[in-house]
């Protein structure tokens, strides 16, 4: 089984350690920085053997070089962004698999936030690392892709098992909730979740992970019924000051 540890870094990033308890293999997902990640692994007696990157943004790859220097970890990242992924040694595309000890992750093409963005789905473990594609009550900004691509990407992720635990790369949830309740004020599940999020964040508790079932019931981007509706909601969120 894959054990996941989340490490809050910078202002709102999460870096994850994924540890195979059978073999001891440990992967880092999207190391924004190196030092807190190396410390978190050392504190558990875990040896980092690989880095999995979802996309090229500096707050996802900034720790690659120092972690590789300290551990010799092998770096896997999206083929379409390989030139921008420091220390990459394996470039992967949709349908490829990655192994973390006894666990297998499937690479899913979710290009939209960036042109080559990928997600890693460890389906037997019920664990998804979507990077900056799917957030609790949100989705990534469309920096290099289109609303049509995001619509397709979210559809691919939502096709995974509803109980899948989602480890997204940012704690954006409270801001996302403030926007979401303006989109679907009649959605009782959303209103209850927004109140719970305020309570958790008030206590400094992470809202990550969450499940795909949570998003199916409450996320206005997942719930958009067309590309046009998703595009309108994404544009409204970009302009939202709440
Ligand atoms: Zn990003
Ligand atoms: Fe990011």
PDB file of C-alpha atoms in Angstrom, residues 139 142 146-152 154 220-222 224-235:
ATOM      1  CA  UNK A 139      -9.366  23.717 -11.377  1.00  0.00           C
ATOM      2  CA  UNK A 142      -5.627  28.032 -18.333  1.00  0.00           C
ATOM      3  CA  UNK A 146      -8.015  25.863 -23.583  1.00  0.00           C
ATOM      4  CA  UNK A 147     -11.278  25.362 -21.734  1.00  0.00           C
ATOM      5  CA  UNK A 148     -11.983  22.426 -24.053  1.00  0.00           C
ATOM      6  CA  UNK A 149      -8.747  20.785 -22.932  1.00  0.00           C
ATOM      7  CA  UNK A 150      -9.567  21.391 -19.255  1.00  0.00           C
ATOM      8  CA  UNK A 151     -13.062  19.993 -19.753  1.00  0.00           C
ATOM      9  CA  UNK A 152     -11.565  16.826 -21.266  1.00  0.00           C
ATOM     10  CA  UNK A 154     -11.357  16.881 -15.715  1.00  0.00           C
ATOM     11  CA  UNK A 220     -18.404  24.019 -10.234  1.00  0.00           C
ATOM     12  CA  UNK A 221     -15.727  23.258 -12.849  1.00  0.00           C
ATOM     13  CA  UNK A 222     -16.243  19.491 -12.708  1.00  0.00           C
ATOM     14  CA  UNK A 224     -19.961  22.449 -15.757  1.00  0.00           C
ATOM     15  CA  UNK A 225     -22.224  20.868 -18.353  1.00  0.00           C
ATOM     16  CA  UNK A 226     -20.389  22.162 -21.407  1.00  0.00           C
ATOM     17  CA  UNK A 227     -17.043  23.586 -22.490  1.00  0.00           C
ATOM     18  CA  UNK A 228     -18.717  27.007 -22.771  1.00  0.00           C
ATOM     19  CA  UNK A 229     -19.993  26.804 -19.196  1.00  0.00           C
ATOM     20  CA  UNK A 230     -16.560  25.742 -17.929  1.00  0.00           C
ATOM     21  CA  UNK A 231     -14.931  28.588 -19.890  1.00  0.00           C
ATOM     22  CA  UNK A 232     -17.368  31.128 -18.422  1.00  0.00           C
ATOM     23  CA  UNK A 233     -16.806  29.862 -14.874  1.00  0.00           C
ATOM     24  CA  UNK A 234     -13.014  29.841 -15.298  1.00  0.00           C
ATOM     25  CA  UNK A 235     -13.088  33.425 -16.611  1.00  0.00           C
TER      26      UNK A 235
END
